[in-house]
mmCIF file of N, CA and C in Angstrom:
data_model
loop_
_atom_site.group_PDB
_atom_site.id
_atom_site.type_symbol
_atom_site.label_atom_id
_atom_site.label_comp_id
_atom_site.label_asym_id
_atom_site.label_seq_id
_atom_site.Cartn_x
_atom_site.Cartn_y
_atom_site.Cartn_z
ATOM 1 N N UNK A 1 0.811 -1.200 0.000
ATOM 2 C CA UNK A 1 0.000 0.000 0.000
ATOM 3 C C UNK A 1 0.856 1.268 0.000
ATOM 4 N N UNK A 2 2.078 1.137 0.433
ATOM 5 C CA UNK A 2 2.949 2.312 0.479
ATOM 6 C C UNK A 2 3.255 2.850 -0.917
ATOM 7 N N UNK A 3 3.113 2.002 -1.946
ATOM 8 C CA UNK A 3 3.413 2.423 -3.306
ATOM 9 C C UNK A 3 2.295 3.192 -3.976
ATOM 10 N N UNK A 4 1.144 3.270 -3.341
ATOM 11 C CA UNK A 4 0.031 3.999 -3.939
ATOM 12 C C UNK A 4 0.288 5.496 -3.852
ATOM 13 N N UNK A 5 -0.130 6.212 -4.888
ATOM 14 C CA UNK A 5 0.059 7.662 -4.845
ATOM 15 C C UNK A 5 -1.090 8.323 -4.076
ATOM 16 N N UNK A 6 -0.947 9.611 -3.861
ATOM 17 C CA UNK A 6 -1.915 10.347 -3.054
ATOM 18 C C UNK A 6 -3.327 10.311 -3.595
ATOM 19 N N UNK A 7 -3.476 10.379 -4.912
ATOM 20 C CA UNK A 7 -4.802 10.350 -5.513
ATOM 21 C C UNK A 7 -5.441 8.971 -5.335
ATOM 22 N N UNK A 8 -4.655 7.919 -5.455
ATOM 23 C CA UNK A 8 -5.178 6.573 -5.257
ATOM 24 C C UNK A 8 -5.614 6.365 -3.810
ATOM 25 N N UNK A 9 -4.814 6.843 -2.874
ATOM 26 C CA UNK A 9 -5.195 6.744 -1.463
ATOM 27 C C UNK A 9 -6.464 7.548 -1.187
ATOM 28 N N UNK A 10 -6.551 8.745 -1.777
ATOM 29 C CA UNK A 10 -7.727 9.586 -1.588
ATOM 30 C C UNK A 10 -8.972 8.946 -2.210
ATOM 31 N N UNK A 11 -8.792 8.209 -3.300
ATOM 32 C CA UNK A 11 -9.897 7.506 -3.952
ATOM 33 C C UNK A 11 -10.584 6.567 -2.965
ATOM 34 N N UNK A 12 -9.794 5.828 -2.199
ATOM 35 C CA UNK A 12 -10.346 4.924 -1.181
ATOM 36 C C UNK A 12 -10.799 5.727 0.033
ATOM 37 N N UNK A 13 -9.987 6.686 0.436
ATOM 38 C CA UNK A 13 -10.278 7.467 1.633
ATOM 39 C C UNK A 13 -11.557 8.274 1.535
ATOM 40 N N UNK A 14 -11.917 8.696 0.340
ATOM 41 C CA UNK A 14 -13.165 9.431 0.141
ATOM 42 C C UNK A 14 -14.346 8.589 0.601
ATOM 43 N N UNK A 15 -14.344 7.328 0.234
ATOM 44 C CA UNK A 15 -15.425 6.426 0.627
ATOM 45 C C UNK A 15 -15.395 6.150 2.126
ATOM 46 N N UNK A 16 -14.215 5.971 2.679
ATOM 47 C CA UNK A 16 -14.088 5.710 4.116
ATOM 48 C C UNK A 16 -14.608 6.906 4.909
ATOM 49 N N UNK A 17 -14.188 8.106 4.523
ATOM 50 C CA UNK A 17 -14.632 9.305 5.227
ATOM 51 C C UNK A 17 -16.144 9.473 5.107
ATOM 52 N N UNK A 18 -16.676 9.221 3.925
ATOM 53 C CA UNK A 18 -18.109 9.313 3.698
ATOM 54 C C UNK A 18 -18.855 8.329 4.595
ATOM 55 N N UNK A 19 -18.339 7.123 4.736
ATOM 56 C CA UNK A 19 -18.969 6.121 5.596
ATOM 57 C C UNK A 19 -18.985 6.587 7.059
ATOM 58 N N UNK A 20 -17.878 7.138 7.522
ATOM 59 C CA UNK A 20 -17.843 7.665 8.894
ATOM 60 C C UNK A 20 -18.873 8.791 9.062
ATOM 61 N N UNK A 21 -18.931 9.703 8.089
ATOM 62 C CA UNK A 21 -19.865 10.827 8.184
ATOM 63 C C UNK A 21 -21.309 10.339 8.183
ATOM 64 N N UNK A 22 -21.630 9.411 7.308
ATOM 65 C CA UNK A 22 -22.995 8.897 7.242
ATOM 66 C C UNK A 22 -23.366 8.142 8.518
ATOM 67 N N UNK A 23 -22.421 7.391 9.055
ATOM 68 C CA UNK A 23 -22.672 6.667 10.302
ATOM 69 C C UNK A 23 -22.935 7.656 11.433
ATOM 70 N N UNK A 24 -22.133 8.715 11.492
ATOM 71 C CA UNK A 24 -22.309 9.735 12.523
ATOM 72 C C UNK A 24 -23.682 10.379 12.407
ATOM 73 N N UNK A 25 -24.081 10.749 11.206
ATOM 74 C CA UNK A 25 -25.380 11.387 10.994
ATOM 75 C C UNK A 25 -26.506 10.438 11.393
ATOM 76 N N UNK A 26 -26.385 9.187 11.031
ATOM 77 C CA UNK A 26 -27.405 8.199 11.361
ATOM 78 C C UNK A 26 -27.538 8.015 12.873
ATOM 79 N N UNK A 27 -26.401 8.050 13.583
ATOM 80 C CA UNK A 27 -26.420 7.901 15.037
ATOM 81 C C UNK A 27 -27.054 9.106 15.734
ATOM 82 N N UNK A 28 -26.910 10.278 15.128
ATOM 83 C CA UNK A 28 -27.350 11.510 15.783
ATOM 84 C C UNK A 28 -28.755 11.967 15.405
ATOM 85 N N UNK A 29 -29.297 11.459 14.307
ATOM 86 C CA UNK A 29 -30.576 11.984 13.811
ATOM 87 C C UNK A 29 -31.521 10.858 13.424
ATOM 88 N N UNK A 30 -32.758 11.035 13.803
ATOM 89 C CA UNK A 30 -33.814 10.131 13.377
ATOM 90 C C UNK A 30 -34.623 10.896 12.342
ATOM 91 N N UNK A 31 -34.267 10.728 11.086
ATOM 92 C CA UNK A 31 -34.889 11.515 10.029
ATOM 93 C C UNK A 31 -35.054 10.652 8.782
ATOM 94 N N UNK A 32 -35.759 11.206 7.820
ATOM 95 C CA UNK A 32 -35.922 10.499 6.557
ATOM 96 C C UNK A 32 -34.573 10.479 5.825
ATOM 97 N N UNK A 33 -34.457 9.588 4.874
ATOM 98 C CA UNK A 33 -33.186 9.408 4.171
ATOM 99 C C UNK A 33 -32.759 10.693 3.464
ATOM 100 N N UNK A 34 -33.688 11.428 2.909
ATOM 101 C CA UNK A 34 -33.350 12.686 2.227
ATOM 102 C C UNK A 34 -32.661 13.658 3.199
ATOM 103 N N UNK A 35 -33.210 13.760 4.406
ATOM 104 C CA UNK A 35 -32.622 14.645 5.418
ATOM 105 C C UNK A 35 -31.276 14.117 5.892
ATOM 106 N N UNK A 36 -31.183 12.808 6.070
ATOM 107 C CA UNK A 36 -29.897 12.213 6.456
ATOM 108 C C UNK A 36 -28.838 12.518 5.401
ATOM 109 N N UNK A 37 -29.206 12.384 4.144
ATOM 110 C CA UNK A 37 -28.265 12.671 3.054
ATOM 111 C C UNK A 37 -27.828 14.141 3.087
ATOM 112 N N UNK A 38 -28.782 15.033 3.271
ATOM 113 C CA UNK A 38 -28.466 16.468 3.323
ATOM 114 C C UNK A 38 -27.480 16.768 4.443
ATOM 115 N N UNK A 39 -27.697 16.150 5.594
ATOM 116 C CA UNK A 39 -26.800 16.365 6.729
ATOM 117 C C UNK A 39 -25.410 15.761 6.463
ATOM 118 N N UNK A 40 -25.375 14.604 5.834
ATOM 119 C CA UNK A 40 -24.085 13.960 5.532
ATOM 120 C C UNK A 40 -23.278 14.804 4.561
ATOM 121 N N UNK A 41 -23.940 15.350 3.555
ATOM 122 C CA UNK A 41 -23.249 16.174 2.557
ATOM 123 C C UNK A 41 -22.600 17.389 3.212
ATOM 124 N N UNK A 42 -23.183 17.877 4.295
ATOM 125 C CA UNK A 42 -22.595 19.015 5.001
ATOM 126 C C UNK A 42 -21.230 18.667 5.599
ATOM 127 N N UNK A 43 -20.973 17.378 5.825
ATOM 128 C CA UNK A 43 -19.689 16.922 6.373
ATOM 129 C C UNK A 43 -18.709 16.510 5.276
ATOM 130 N N UNK A 44 -19.248 16.120 4.140
ATOM 131 C CA UNK A 44 -18.418 15.543 3.086
ATOM 132 C C UNK A 44 -18.354 16.515 1.911
ATOM 133 N N UNK A 45 -17.637 17.590 2.120
ATOM 134 C CA UNK A 45 -17.347 18.561 1.067
ATOM 135 C C UNK A 45 -15.980 19.141 1.369
ATOM 136 N N UNK A 46 -15.392 19.780 0.399
ATOM 137 C CA UNK A 46 -14.002 20.232 0.541
ATOM 138 C C UNK A 46 -13.817 21.163 1.735
ATOM 139 N N UNK A 47 -14.705 22.105 1.930
ATOM 140 C CA UNK A 47 -14.543 23.063 3.035
ATOM 141 C C UNK A 47 -14.604 22.353 4.391
ATOM 142 N N UNK A 48 -15.604 21.490 4.569
ATOM 143 C CA UNK A 48 -15.745 20.772 5.843
ATOM 144 C C UNK A 48 -14.569 19.829 6.066
ATOM 145 N N UNK A 49 -14.124 19.157 5.021
ATOM 146 C CA UNK A 49 -13.000 18.246 5.161
ATOM 147 C C UNK A 49 -11.697 19.000 5.414
ATOM 148 N N UNK A 50 -11.559 20.186 4.864
ATOM 149 C CA UNK A 50 -10.364 20.997 5.146
ATOM 150 C C UNK A 50 -10.333 21.380 6.624
ATOM 151 N N UNK A 51 -11.484 21.744 7.191
ATOM 152 C CA UNK A 51 -11.564 22.044 8.631
ATOM 153 C C UNK A 51 -11.254 20.799 9.455
ATOM 154 N N UNK A 52 -11.764 19.669 9.009
ATOM 155 C CA UNK A 52 -11.507 18.407 9.715
ATOM 156 C C UNK A 52 -10.013 18.087 9.699
ATOM 157 N N UNK A 53 -9.378 18.295 8.567
ATOM 158 C CA UNK A 53 -7.941 18.030 8.472
ATOM 159 C C UNK A 53 -7.162 18.943 9.410
ATOM 160 N N UNK A 54 -7.568 20.202 9.509
ATOM 161 C CA UNK A 54 -6.905 21.142 10.415
ATOM 162 C C UNK A 54 -6.990 20.661 11.864
ATOM 163 N N UNK A 55 -8.071 19.975 12.214
ATOM 164 C CA UNK A 55 -8.241 19.481 13.584
ATOM 165 C C UNK A 55 -7.284 18.343 13.904
ATOM 166 N N UNK A 56 -6.980 17.513 12.924
ATOM 167 C CA UNK A 56 -6.134 16.341 13.199
ATOM 168 C C UNK A 56 -4.678 16.531 12.787
ATOM 169 N N UNK A 57 -4.404 17.490 11.939
ATOM 170 C CA UNK A 57 -3.042 17.655 11.427
ATOM 171 C C UNK A 57 -1.982 17.743 12.531
ATOM 172 N N UNK A 58 -2.214 18.498 13.613
ATOM 173 C CA UNK A 58 -1.191 18.574 14.660
ATOM 174 C C UNK A 58 -0.943 17.252 15.389
ATOM 175 N N UNK A 59 -1.852 16.296 15.244
ATOM 176 C CA UNK A 59 -1.759 15.019 15.952
ATOM 177 C C UNK A 59 -1.088 13.923 15.132
ATOM 178 N N UNK A 60 -0.767 14.217 13.892
ATOM 179 C CA UNK A 60 -0.269 13.181 12.992
ATOM 180 C C UNK A 60 1.173 12.792 13.296
ATOM 181 N N UNK A 61 1.447 11.510 13.130
ATOM 182 C CA UNK A 61 2.825 11.031 13.219
ATOM 183 C C UNK A 61 3.560 11.501 11.973
ATOM 184 N N UNK A 62 4.854 11.348 11.965
ATOM 185 C CA UNK A 62 5.644 11.733 10.799
ATOM 186 C C UNK A 62 5.191 10.956 9.557
ATOM 187 N N UNK A 63 4.948 9.670 9.736
ATOM 188 C CA UNK A 63 4.494 8.828 8.615
ATOM 189 C C UNK A 63 3.135 9.286 8.093
ATOM 190 N N UNK A 64 2.209 9.564 9.003
ATOM 191 C CA UNK A 64 0.885 10.024 8.606
ATOM 192 C C UNK A 64 0.949 11.391 7.926
ATOM 193 N N UNK A 65 1.792 12.268 8.443
ATOM 194 C CA UNK A 65 1.949 13.590 7.838
ATOM 195 C C UNK A 65 2.513 13.472 6.428
ATOM 196 N N UNK A 66 3.402 12.516 6.214
ATOM 197 C CA UNK A 66 3.960 12.300 4.880
ATOM 198 C C UNK A 66 2.870 11.833 3.920
ATOM 199 N N UNK A 67 2.027 10.926 4.368
ATOM 200 C CA UNK A 67 0.915 10.448 3.535
ATOM 201 C C UNK A 67 -0.015 11.614 3.201
ATOM 202 N N UNK A 68 -0.344 12.420 4.195
ATOM 203 C CA UNK A 68 -1.221 13.569 3.979
ATOM 204 C C UNK A 68 -0.589 14.551 2.993
ATOM 205 N N UNK A 69 0.705 14.772 3.103
ATOM 206 C CA UNK A 69 1.415 15.650 2.164
ATOM 207 C C UNK A 69 1.294 15.118 0.738
ATOM 208 N N UNK A 70 1.456 13.803 0.590
ATOM 209 C CA UNK A 70 1.325 13.196 -0.740
ATOM 210 C C UNK A 70 -0.068 13.445 -1.307
ATOM 211 N N UNK A 71 -1.071 13.355 -0.453
ATOM 212 C CA UNK A 71 -2.432 13.629 -0.899
ATOM 213 C C UNK A 71 -2.635 15.098 -1.229
ATOM 214 N N UNK A 72 -2.146 15.959 -0.370
ATOM 215 C CA UNK A 72 -2.313 17.407 -0.578
ATOM 216 C C UNK A 72 -1.615 17.877 -1.841
ATOM 217 N N UNK A 73 -0.452 17.298 -2.125
ATOM 218 C CA UNK A 73 0.332 17.724 -3.282
ATOM 219 C C UNK A 73 0.003 16.950 -4.551
ATOM 220 N N UNK A 74 -0.985 16.062 -4.475
ATOM 221 C CA UNK A 74 -1.354 15.260 -5.647
ATOM 222 C C UNK A 74 -1.825 16.171 -6.774
ATOM 223 N N UNK A 75 -1.554 15.747 -7.958
ATOM 224 C CA UNK A 75 -1.944 16.537 -9.127
ATOM 225 C C UNK A 75 -3.364 16.186 -9.540
ATOM 226 N N UNK A 76 -4.298 16.803 -8.847
ATOM 227 C CA UNK A 76 -5.702 16.636 -9.207
ATOM 228 C C UNK A 76 -6.318 18.030 -9.294
ATOM 229 N N UNK A 77 -7.228 18.174 -10.189
ATOM 230 C CA UNK A 77 -7.850 19.480 -10.403
ATOM 231 C C UNK A 77 -9.104 19.610 -9.551
ATOM 232 N N UNK A 78 -9.183 20.691 -8.791
ATOM 233 C CA UNK A 78 -10.409 20.892 -8.011
ATOM 234 C C UNK A 78 -11.563 21.271 -8.939
ATOM 235 N N UNK A 79 -12.769 20.897 -8.582
ATOM 236 C CA UNK A 79 -13.930 21.364 -9.347
ATOM 237 C C UNK A 79 -13.966 22.886 -9.332
ATOM 238 N N UNK A 80 -14.556 23.470 -10.327
ATOM 239 C CA UNK A 80 -14.569 24.931 -10.464
ATOM 240 C C UNK A 80 -15.214 25.640 -9.280
ATOM 241 N N UNK A 81 -16.135 24.968 -8.606
ATOM 242 C CA UNK A 81 -16.831 25.611 -7.488
ATOM 243 C C UNK A 81 -16.122 25.405 -6.152
ATOM 244 N N UNK A 82 -14.914 24.831 -6.144
ATOM 245 C CA UNK A 82 -14.191 24.547 -4.904
ATOM 246 C C UNK A 82 -12.958 25.435 -4.772
ATOM 247 N N UNK A 83 -12.685 25.866 -3.570
ATOM 248 C CA UNK A 83 -11.453 26.591 -3.285
ATOM 249 C C UNK A 83 -10.291 25.609 -3.411
ATOM 250 N N UNK A 84 -9.260 25.949 -4.198
ATOM 251 C CA UNK A 84 -8.143 25.012 -4.397
ATOM 252 C C UNK A 84 -7.437 24.620 -3.095
ATOM 253 N N UNK A 85 -7.317 25.538 -2.156
ATOM 254 C CA UNK A 85 -6.681 25.223 -0.875
ATOM 255 C C UNK A 85 -7.505 24.238 -0.063
ATOM 256 N N UNK A 86 -8.816 24.493 0.006
ATOM 257 C CA UNK A 86 -9.707 23.566 0.706
ATOM 258 C C UNK A 86 -9.659 22.193 0.051
ATOM 259 N N UNK A 87 -9.673 22.182 -1.274
ATOM 260 C CA UNK A 87 -9.668 20.915 -2.004
ATOM 261 C C UNK A 87 -8.391 20.131 -1.726
ATOM 262 N N UNK A 88 -7.261 20.826 -1.685
ATOM 263 C CA UNK A 88 -5.982 20.155 -1.419
ATOM 264 C C UNK A 88 -5.956 19.574 -0.002
ATOM 265 N N UNK A 89 -6.450 20.339 0.982
ATOM 266 C CA UNK A 89 -6.484 19.831 2.359
ATOM 267 C C UNK A 89 -7.483 18.683 2.507
ATOM 268 N N UNK A 90 -8.605 18.765 1.783
ATOM 269 C CA UNK A 90 -9.579 17.670 1.810
ATOM 270 C C UNK A 90 -8.966 16.407 1.206
ATOM 271 N N UNK A 91 -8.213 16.569 0.137
ATOM 272 C CA UNK A 91 -7.555 15.424 -0.485
ATOM 273 C C UNK A 91 -6.508 14.837 0.455
ATOM 274 N N UNK A 92 -5.838 15.685 1.218
ATOM 275 C CA UNK A 92 -4.874 15.208 2.217
ATOM 276 C C UNK A 92 -5.577 14.339 3.245
ATOM 277 N N UNK A 93 -6.731 14.795 3.728
ATOM 278 C CA UNK A 93 -7.497 14.025 4.707
ATOM 279 C C UNK A 93 -7.960 12.699 4.120
ATOM 280 N N UNK A 94 -8.459 12.732 2.907
ATOM 281 C CA UNK A 94 -8.932 11.512 2.262
ATOM 282 C C UNK A 94 -7.784 10.524 2.050
ATOM 283 N N UNK A 95 -6.633 11.021 1.639
ATOM 284 C CA UNK A 95 -5.474 10.142 1.450
ATOM 285 C C UNK A 95 -5.080 9.498 2.774
ATOM 286 N N UNK A 96 -5.095 10.274 3.834
ATOM 287 C CA UNK A 96 -4.782 9.742 5.162
ATOM 288 C C UNK A 96 -5.788 8.663 5.559
ATOM 289 N N UNK A 97 -7.066 8.917 5.359
ATOM 290 C CA UNK A 97 -8.101 7.930 5.693
ATOM 291 C C UNK A 97 -7.904 6.659 4.869
ATOM 292 N N UNK A 98 -7.634 6.824 3.590
ATOM 293 C CA UNK A 98 -7.415 5.663 2.732
ATOM 294 C C UNK A 98 -6.216 4.858 3.169
ATOM 295 N N UNK A 99 -5.148 5.549 3.509
ATOM 296 C CA UNK A 99 -3.921 4.879 3.952
ATOM 297 C C UNK A 99 -4.153 4.088 5.243
ATOM 298 N N UNK A 100 -4.738 4.747 6.226
ATOM 299 C CA UNK A 100 -4.977 4.069 7.505
ATOM 300 C C UNK A 100 -5.890 2.861 7.328
ATOM 301 N N UNK A 101 -6.906 3.010 6.508
ATOM 302 C CA UNK A 101 -7.815 1.898 6.260
ATOM 303 C C UNK A 101 -7.092 0.739 5.562
ATOM 304 N N UNK A 102 -6.366 1.039 4.514
ATOM 305 C CA UNK A 102 -5.687 -0.016 3.756
ATOM 306 C C UNK A 102 -4.573 -0.692 4.554
ATOM 307 N N UNK A 103 -3.992 0.033 5.494
ATOM 308 C CA UNK A 103 -2.942 -0.547 6.344
ATOM 309 C C UNK A 103 -3.542 -1.297 7.539
ATOM 310 N N UNK A 104 -4.860 -1.286 7.662
ATOM 311 C CA UNK A 104 -5.510 -1.987 8.763
ATOM 312 C C UNK A 104 -5.387 -1.273 10.095
ATOM 313 N N UNK A 105 -5.131 0.017 10.062
ATOM 314 C CA UNK A 105 -4.976 0.806 11.288
ATOM 315 C C UNK A 105 -6.310 1.440 11.679
ATOM 316 N N UNK A 106 -7.270 0.581 11.903
ATOM 317 C CA UNK A 106 -8.628 1.048 12.177
ATOM 318 C C UNK A 106 -8.753 1.766 13.511
ATOM 319 N N UNK A 107 -7.983 1.358 14.508
ATOM 320 C CA UNK A 107 -8.043 2.057 15.801
ATOM 321 C C UNK A 107 -7.571 3.496 15.655
ATOM 322 N N UNK A 108 -6.504 3.694 14.896
ATOM 323 C CA UNK A 108 -5.991 5.050 14.683
ATOM 324 C C UNK A 108 -6.991 5.863 13.858
ATOM 325 N N UNK A 109 -7.582 5.251 12.871
ATOM 326 C CA UNK A 109 -8.594 5.923 12.063
ATOM 327 C C UNK A 109 -9.776 6.334 12.944
ATOM 328 N N UNK A 110 -10.233 5.430 13.795
ATOM 329 C CA UNK A 110 -11.321 5.755 14.730
ATOM 330 C C UNK A 110 -10.933 6.909 15.648
ATOM 331 N N UNK A 111 -9.700 6.888 16.125
ATOM 332 C CA UNK A 111 -9.218 7.945 17.021
ATOM 333 C C UNK A 111 -9.279 9.310 16.336
ATOM 334 N N UNK A 112 -8.785 9.382 15.113
ATOM 335 C CA UNK A 112 -8.793 10.651 14.389
ATOM 336 C C UNK A 112 -10.220 11.093 14.051
ATOM 337 N N UNK A 113 -11.087 10.143 13.744
ATOM 338 C CA UNK A 113 -12.481 10.487 13.449
ATOM 339 C C UNK A 113 -13.186 11.016 14.701
ATOM 340 N N UNK A 114 -12.830 10.493 15.870
ATOM 341 C CA UNK A 114 -13.400 11.018 17.123
ATOM 342 C C UNK A 114 -12.956 12.465 17.338
ATOM 343 N N UNK A 115 -11.703 12.772 17.035
ATOM 344 C CA UNK A 115 -11.208 14.149 17.166
ATOM 345 C C UNK A 115 -11.993 15.068 16.234
ATOM 346 N N UNK A 116 -12.195 14.622 15.010
ATOM 347 C CA UNK A 116 -12.944 15.424 14.035
ATOM 348 C C UNK A 116 -14.378 15.629 14.511
ATOM 349 N N UNK A 117 -14.987 14.581 14.988
ATOM 350 C CA UNK A 117 -16.369 14.663 15.472
ATOM 351 C C UNK A 117 -16.472 15.652 16.635
ATOM 352 N N UNK A 118 -15.525 15.597 17.549
ATOM 353 C CA UNK A 118 -15.532 16.518 18.687
ATOM 354 C C UNK A 118 -15.340 17.953 18.217
ATOM 355 N N UNK A 119 -14.461 18.152 17.273
ATOM 356 C CA UNK A 119 -14.231 19.493 16.716
ATOM 357 C C UNK A 119 -15.510 20.029 16.080
ATOM 358 N N UNK A 120 -16.216 19.184 15.351
ATOM 359 C CA UNK A 120 -17.467 19.596 14.717
ATOM 360 C C UNK A 120 -18.504 19.955 15.770
ATOM 361 N N UNK A 121 -18.591 19.164 16.829
ATOM 362 C CA UNK A 121 -19.553 19.441 17.899
ATOM 363 C C UNK A 121 -19.215 20.744 18.614
ATOM 364 N N UNK A 122 -17.925 21.008 18.823
ATOM 365 C CA UNK A 122 -17.505 22.226 19.508
ATOM 366 C C UNK A 122 -17.814 23.484 18.709
ATOM 367 N N UNK A 123 -17.869 23.351 17.388
ATOM 368 C CA UNK A 123 -18.102 24.514 16.537
ATOM 369 C C UNK A 123 -19.481 24.514 15.892
ATOM 370 N N UNK A 124 -20.365 23.701 16.432
ATOM 371 C CA UNK A 124 -21.742 23.643 15.870
ATOM 372 C C UNK A 124 -22.611 24.729 16.458
#
C-alpha cells in the first residue's frame, strides 16, 4: 500500500470518510433518508474536510503527515466551485483515511475520526 500515490489513497479514503460521516449522521438523527443525506453532505465537502484536516493535522505522526502531504500535493484538479486550498487539504485528509484503512490501522482511524467529530460538535 505504500506504493500507492496520493490520488489513489484519496480515492479509497473518500469512501471511508463518507462512511464515517454517514454513520455519525445516522447515530445523531432520526430523520428520513433525504434529510440524512443532506446532513451527511454538510460533512463531506471540501470546506468541511479541510476544517476536519486542520483538527487532526497537529496530531499526525511523521508517517501520517507524509501520507497527507502526498495527498495534498497530488496533481488533481479541483472542481470549479471549490477553493483550491480547501480541495488540497480535503484530499490530504482523504489520502490519510485511505492509507490508515488499507494498512488496517482502524483504531488510529477511529481515534482521528473522534477528534474530528468533537471538533465539529464544539463549533456547531
